[in-house]
Amino acid sequence: MQVQIKVVEDDGNTTLTDLYRWFRQDDDLRRHAEVRLRPPRQTGGFMGALEVIDLVLSQGFAAANLALAYAAWRAGRPAAPPVTITIDGVSVTVRDGSEESVRQIVELLRSRND
């Protein structure tokens, strides 16, 4: 499954680069996902974004793992701008690391994995 993540507000890619580094240091993500930072595709609502995080998740990857990695990153960055996660053209924008945000991420991943 391919997942794309972008920061809603342009902050010079500071937030996106920080999240990318966090994901690259997460042992579970590294074990079950390929994590890349790349220019956005010109389709799917990413025009104008400077870069996106591109995750390719393996079949054994649990949906909650990405959501929990995001929530852990967000816990130390409560003022970071919203992040949009897109799979197969379906997106969710999360603004914090709350239970509701984690639930939204998990539901998106599970709905696209069925």
Backbone as ProteinMPNN parsed JSONL, in Angstrom:
{"seq_chain_A": "MQVQIKVVEDDGNTTLTDLYRWFRQDDDLRRHAEVRLRPPRQTGGFMGALEVIDLVLSQGFAAANLALAYAAWRAGRPAAPPVTITIDGVSVTVRDGSEESVRQIVELLRSRND", "coords_chain_A": {"N_chain_A": [[0.845, -1.167, 0.0], [0.539, 2.208, -0.813], [1.246, 5.24, 0.737], [0.815, 8.704, 1.061], [2.087, 11.622, 2.548], [1.617, 14.934, 3.495], [2.353, 18.295, 4.527], [-0.02, 20.638, 5.468], [0.221, 23.447, 5.605], [2.6, 25.629, 4.201], [5.728, 25.584, 5.441], [8.29, 25.808, 4.681], [9.099, 23.226, 4.485], [10.027, 22.341, 6.934], [8.503, 21.061, 8.988], [7.651, 18.747, 7.618], [10.106, 17.532, 6.975], [11.05, 17.021, 9.544], [9.102, 15.187, 10.463], [9.529, 13.143, 8.599], [12.163, 12.352, 9.303], [11.598, 11.391, 11.884], [9.91, 9.211, 11.294], [11.787, 7.623, 9.902], [13.445, 6.868, 11.952], [11.894, 5.24, 13.475], [11.641, 2.032, 14.555], [9.699, 0.018, 13.959], [8.327, 1.068, 11.734], [10.466, 1.191, 9.917], [10.955, -1.513, 9.604], [8.67, -2.458, 8.306], [7.999, -0.74, 6.256], [8.822, 1.269, 3.433], [10.326, 4.327, 3.503], [10.273, 7.435, 2.055], [11.345, 10.69, 1.006], [10.081, 12.915, -1.247], [9.552, 14.788, -4.337], [6.222, 16.028, -4.949], [3.554, 14.247, -6.668], [1.885, 15.421, -9.55], [-0.813, 15.108, -9.414], [-3.844, 14.283, -7.669], [-4.275, 16.273, -5.758], [-1.938, 17.382, -4.731], [-0.586, 19.5, -5.856], [1.533, 22.27, -5.674], [2.609, 21.626, -3.228], [5.733, 21.34, -1.582], [7.292, 19.073, -0.987], [6.639, 15.586, -0.365], [6.049, 12.953, 2.003], [6.565, 9.703, 1.187], [5.291, 6.618, 1.729], [5.705, 3.19, 1.479], [3.958, 0.54, 2.35], [4.291, -2.68, 3.794], [2.59, -5.886, 3.53], [2.366, -6.985, 6.1], [2.131, -4.861, 7.819], [0.696, -3.174, 10.496], [-2.158, -1.129, 10.774], [-2.411, 0.584, 12.964], [0.192, 1.103, 13.724], [1.406, 3.146, 12.123], [-0.291, 5.272, 12.785], [0.183, 5.502, 15.552], [2.926, 6.102, 15.547], [2.83, 8.598, 14.312], [1.292, 9.99, 16.264], [3.037, 9.907, 18.464], [5.147, 11.445, 17.479], [3.795, 13.875, 17.139], [3.186, 14.517, 19.767], [5.393, 15.783, 20.85], [5.372, 18.077, 19.402], [3.179, 20.054, 19.506], [2.375, 22.433, 18.276], [2.779, 22.145, 15.6], [1.92, 22.374, 12.1], [-1.183, 21.225, 10.49], [-1.401, 17.881, 9.103], [-1.758, 16.058, 6.124], [-2.863, 12.917, 5.12], [-2.808, 10.641, 2.523], [-4.293, 8.031, 0.681], [-4.718, 6.185, -2.17], [-6.149, 8.32, -3.371], [-7.906, 9.09, -1.376], [-8.23, 11.109, 1.425], [-7.21, 12.218, 4.714], [-7.081, 14.789, 7.057], [-5.151, 15.603, 9.773], [-4.826, 17.268, 12.856], [-3.628, 17.131, 15.276], [-2.327, 15.005, 17.912], [-4.308, 13.506, 19.025], [-6.64, 11.015, 20.377], [-8.772, 10.854, 18.602], [-7.595, 11.723, 16.177], [-5.731, 9.656, 15.792], [-7.538, 7.527, 15.499], [-8.799, 8.324, 13.093], [-6.683, 8.08, 11.252], [-6.115, 5.323, 11.435], [-8.587, 4.269, 10.569], [-8.642, 5.218, 7.917], [-6.413, 3.851, 6.805], [-7.21, 1.168, 7.19], [-9.573, 1.082, 5.676], [-8.628, 1.355, 3.099], [-7.155, -0.843, 2.795], [-8.75, -2.988, 2.599]], "CA_chain_A": [[0.0, 0.0, 0.0], [1.309, 3.442, -0.871], [0.681, 6.324, 1.535], [1.507, 9.977, 0.895], [1.854, 12.537, 3.66], [2.093, 16.29, 3.247], [1.998, 19.31, 5.511], [-1.035, 21.497, 4.872], [0.739, 24.812, 5.504], [3.992, 25.686, 3.758], [6.65, 26.13, 6.434], [9.624, 25.563, 4.153], [9.345, 21.788, 4.649], [10.602, 22.048, 8.239], [7.675, 20.06, 9.659], [7.684, 17.507, 6.847], [11.43, 16.936, 7.14], [11.105, 16.518, 10.915], [8.272, 13.978, 10.509], [10.264, 12.141, 7.81], [13.251, 11.833, 10.149], [10.969, 10.621, 12.969], [9.504, 7.93, 10.713], [12.989, 6.86, 9.554], [14.043, 6.369, 13.186], [10.949, 4.328, 14.103], [12.038, 0.663, 14.198], [8.605, -0.736, 13.349], [8.127, 1.592, 10.389], [11.595, 0.762, 9.071], [10.82, -2.949, 9.357], [7.501, -2.778, 7.492], [7.674, 0.297, 5.275], [9.875, 2.037, 2.787], [10.007, 5.723, 3.775], [11.032, 8.326, 1.167], [10.953, 12.089, 0.88], [10.186, 13.141, -2.681], [8.655, 15.816, -4.883], [4.86, 15.503, -5.073], [2.972, 14.008, -7.979], [1.068, 16.569, -9.968], [-2.217, 14.722, -9.36], [-4.288, 13.89, -6.335], [-4.379, 17.378, -4.826], [-0.667, 17.752, -4.125], [0.086, 20.582, -6.557], [1.912, 23.352, -4.789], [3.376, 21.116, -2.094], [7.148, 21.294, -1.895], [7.685, 17.675, -0.934], [5.745, 14.709, 0.375], [6.613, 11.703, 2.491], [5.977, 8.589, 0.457], [5.478, 5.377, 2.461], [5.215, 1.969, 0.853], [3.754, -0.341, 3.491], [4.229, -4.109, 3.495], [1.341, -6.543, 3.912], [2.352, -7.265, 7.528], [2.105, -3.62, 8.582], [-0.563, -2.902, 11.196], [-2.595, 0.256, 10.57], [-2.196, 1.376, 14.176], [1.604, 1.466, 13.876], [1.626, 4.462, 11.533], [-1.035, 6.248, 13.586], [0.885, 5.695, 16.831], [4.183, 6.804, 15.261], [2.448, 9.989, 14.098], [0.871, 10.568, 17.543], [4.237, 10.095, 19.287], [5.857, 12.608, 16.913], [2.986, 15.063, 17.396], [3.208, 14.82, 21.207], [6.476, 16.73, 21.102], [5.236, 19.202, 18.49], [1.753, 20.399, 19.495], [2.089, 23.597, 17.445], [3.059, 21.842, 14.195], [0.731, 22.535, 11.257], [-1.897, 19.993, 10.147], [-0.782, 16.942, 8.177], [-2.728, 15.322, 5.32], [-2.445, 11.57, 4.748], [-3.608, 10.243, 1.369], [-4.137, 6.687, 0.135], [-5.623, 5.945, -3.299], [-7.003, 9.474, -3.602], [-8.741, 9.378, -0.202], [-7.366, 11.825, 2.369], [-7.647, 12.673, 6.027], [-6.189, 15.806, 7.604], [-5.115, 15.537, 11.235], [-4.273, 18.52, 13.394], [-3.007, 16.904, 16.576], [-2.053, 13.597, 18.182], [-5.399, 13.022, 19.879], [-7.237, 9.704, 20.079], [-9.594, 11.014, 17.406], [-6.69, 11.751, 15.021], [-5.218, 8.287, 15.639], [-8.646, 6.748, 14.961], [-8.993, 8.706, 11.692], [-5.592, 7.493, 10.47], [-6.331, 3.872, 11.407], [-9.748, 3.988, 9.712], [-8.232, 5.43, 6.53], [-5.551, 2.743, 6.403], [-7.99, -0.076, 7.12], [-10.541, 1.157, 4.577], [-7.92, 1.239, 1.825], [-6.474, -2.128, 2.803], [-9.765, -4.039, 2.415]], "C_chain_A": [[0.894, 1.235, 0.0], [0.549, 4.558, -0.165], [1.499, 7.577, 1.273], [1.098, 10.918, 2.018], [2.412, 13.893, 3.289], [1.64, 17.203, 4.377], [1.09, 20.311, 4.825], [-0.505, 22.911, 4.648], [2.205, 24.772, 5.115], [4.843, 26.357, 4.84], [8.096, 25.88, 5.995], [10.059, 24.119, 4.314], [9.976, 21.423, 5.987], [9.829, 20.939, 8.94], [7.753, 18.726, 8.943], [9.02, 16.793, 7.011], [11.58, 16.336, 8.538], [10.301, 15.218, 11.047], [8.95, 12.837, 9.738], [11.387, 11.519, 8.645], [12.71, 10.974, 11.289], [10.575, 9.235, 12.459], [10.711, 7.051, 10.398], [13.656, 6.264, 10.792], [13.137, 5.376, 13.917], [11.246, 2.901, 13.633], [10.928, -0.1, 13.478], [8.316, -0.24, 11.933], [9.244, 1.135, 9.452], [11.489, -0.711, 8.706], [9.731, -3.259, 8.335], [7.155, -1.745, 6.432], [8.941, 0.879, 4.675], [9.464, 3.502, 2.923], [10.903, 6.598, 2.901], [10.478, 9.737, 1.246], [11.14, 12.43, -0.589], [9.301, 14.299, -3.125], [7.263, 15.223, -5.071], [4.511, 15.161, -6.507], [2.11, 15.206, -8.32], [-0.416, 16.218, -10.05], [-2.579, 14.436, -7.913], [-4.268, 15.01, -5.319], [-3.071, 17.809, -4.193], [0.036, 18.888, -4.853], [0.361, 21.713, -5.58], [2.679, 22.894, -3.567], [4.838, 21.038, -2.492], [7.67, 19.864, -1.954], [6.604, 16.9, -0.193], [6.564, 13.555, 0.93], [5.842, 10.605, 1.775], [6.312, 7.322, 1.234], [4.934, 4.228, 1.628], [5.173, 0.931, 1.965], [3.671, -1.793, 3.04], [2.897, -4.675, 3.967], [1.244, -6.758, 5.423], [2.248, -6.037, 8.407], [0.73, -3.402, 9.202], [-0.905, -1.418, 11.079], [-2.292, 1.135, 11.771], [-0.75, 1.829, 14.318], [1.917, 2.845, 13.311], [0.938, 5.534, 12.367], [-0.331, 6.533, 14.906], [2.221, 6.399, 16.642], [3.904, 8.29, 15.036], [2.099, 10.661, 15.436], [2.066, 10.821, 18.457], [5.034, 11.303, 18.795], [5.111, 13.887, 17.289], [3.022, 15.468, 18.868], [4.294, 15.832, 21.547], [6.396, 17.988, 20.257], [3.777, 19.658, 18.404], [1.412, 21.586, 18.587], [2.381, 23.353, 15.963], [1.784, 21.993, 13.371], [0.057, 21.188, 10.96], [-1.159, 19.183, 9.085], [-1.905, 16.214, 7.437], [-2.123, 14.0, 4.884], [-3.384, 11.108, 3.645], [-3.25, 8.835, 0.928], [-5.166, 6.538, -0.977], [-6.603, 7.091, -3.511], [-7.937, 9.836, -2.463], [-7.83, 9.962, 0.874], [-8.053, 12.064, 3.703], [-6.604, 13.69, 6.492], [-6.295, 15.753, 9.122], [-4.348, 16.738, 11.762], [-3.541, 18.344, 14.714], [-2.743, 15.415, 16.737], [-3.109, 12.959, 19.064], [-5.851, 11.619, 19.479], [-8.057, 9.762, 18.802], [-8.722, 11.026, 16.146], [-6.128, 10.364, 14.742], [-6.299, 7.411, 15.024], [-8.864, 7.05, 13.477], [-7.923, 8.074, 10.791], [-5.798, 5.983, 10.328], [-7.491, 3.523, 10.477], [-9.404, 4.171, 8.237], [-7.396, 4.255, 6.027], [-6.334, 1.444, 6.253], [-8.967, -0.058, 5.946], [-9.874, 0.969, 3.219], [-7.229, -0.106, 1.706], [-7.453, -3.283, 2.572], [-9.895, -4.454, 0.963]], "O_chain_A": [[1.885, 1.295, 0.728], [-0.63, 4.792, -0.43], [2.73, 7.53, 1.263], [-0.073, 11.002, 2.389], [3.546, 13.999, 2.823], [0.674, 16.918, 5.084], [1.391, 20.781, 3.727], [-0.763, 23.506, 3.601], [2.968, 23.966, 5.646], [4.691, 27.547, 5.116], [9.0, 25.758, 6.821], [11.253, 23.819, 4.284], [10.421, 20.288, 6.157], [10.426, 19.982, 9.433], [7.905, 17.685, 9.582], [9.055, 15.573, 7.17], [12.168, 15.267, 8.697], [10.763, 14.261, 11.668], [8.939, 11.692, 10.19], [11.535, 10.298, 8.682], [13.296, 9.944, 11.623], [10.863, 8.221, 13.094], [10.654, 5.84, 10.612], [14.36, 5.259, 10.69], [13.57, 4.74, 14.878], [11.116, 2.598, 12.446], [11.19, -0.79, 12.494], [8.085, -1.045, 11.03], [8.981, 0.737, 8.317], [11.893, -1.111, 7.613], [9.852, -4.221, 7.577], [6.12, -1.86, 5.775], [9.983, 0.965, 5.325], [8.369, 3.879, 2.502], [12.129, 6.524, 2.984], [9.295, 9.946, 1.517], [12.233, 12.257, -1.129], [8.417, 14.738, -2.389], [7.139, 14.025, -5.328], [5.09, 15.706, -7.448], [1.66, 15.924, -7.427], [-1.191, 16.938, -10.679], [-1.709, 14.359, -7.046], [-4.247, 14.738, -4.118], [-3.087, 18.54, -3.203], [1.167, 19.219, -4.497], [-0.488, 22.061, -4.759], [3.343, 23.707, -2.924], [5.148, 20.699, -3.634], [8.405, 19.499, -2.872], [5.77, 17.474, 0.508], [7.626, 13.218, 0.407], [4.611, 10.595, 1.768], [7.485, 6.982, 1.386], [3.811, 4.299, 1.129], [6.211, 0.496, 2.463], [3.051, -2.097, 2.021], [2.166, -4.024, 4.713], [0.144, -6.718, 5.974], [2.275, -6.158, 9.632], [-0.284, -3.442, 8.504], [-0.044, -0.558, 11.262], [-1.952, 2.308, 11.613], [-0.487, 2.841, 14.968], [2.617, 3.631, 13.949], [1.519, 6.588, 12.628], [-0.258, 7.685, 15.333], [2.615, 7.208, 17.482], [4.652, 9.144, 15.512], [2.557, 11.771, 15.71], [2.109, 11.837, 19.151], [5.536, 12.09, 19.598], [5.726, 14.868, 17.708], [2.898, 16.652, 19.179], [4.117, 16.652, 22.448], [7.247, 18.87, 20.371], [3.2, 19.644, 17.317], [0.262, 21.724, 18.172], [2.242, 24.27, 15.153], [0.686, 21.767, 13.881], [0.661, 20.134, 11.158], [-0.4, 19.724, 8.281], [-2.89, 15.801, 8.051], [-1.016, 13.957, 4.348], [-4.604, 11.169, 3.795], [-2.077, 8.48, 0.813], [-6.358, 6.742, -0.75], [-7.775, 6.852, -3.803], [-8.692, 10.801, -2.575], [-6.79, 9.388, 1.198], [-9.279, 12.105, 3.81], [-5.401, 13.477, 6.341], [-7.386, 15.845, 9.684], [-3.349, 17.162, 11.181], [-2.913, 19.276, 15.216], [-2.918, 14.647, 15.79], [-2.837, 11.986, 19.767], [-5.506, 11.108, 18.414], [-8.039, 8.822, 18.007], [-9.078, 10.4, 15.148], [-6.057, 9.942, 13.588], [-6.012, 6.628, 14.119], [-9.09, 6.133, 12.688], [-8.228, 7.594, 9.7], [-5.671, 5.433, 9.234], [-7.391, 2.587, 9.684], [-9.824, 3.374, 7.398], [-7.649, 3.727, 4.944], [-6.135, 0.706, 5.289], [-9.164, -1.082, 5.291], [-10.504, 0.47, 2.286], [-6.764, -0.47, 0.626], [-7.033, -4.424, 2.373], [-10.703, -5.325, 0.64]]}, "name": "protein", "num_of_chains": 1, "seq": "MQVQIKVVEDDGNTTLTDLYRWFRQDDDLRRHAEVRLRPPRQTGGFMGALEVIDLVLSQGFAAANLALAYAAWRAGRPAAPPVTITIDGVSVTVRDGSEESVRQIVELLRSRND"}
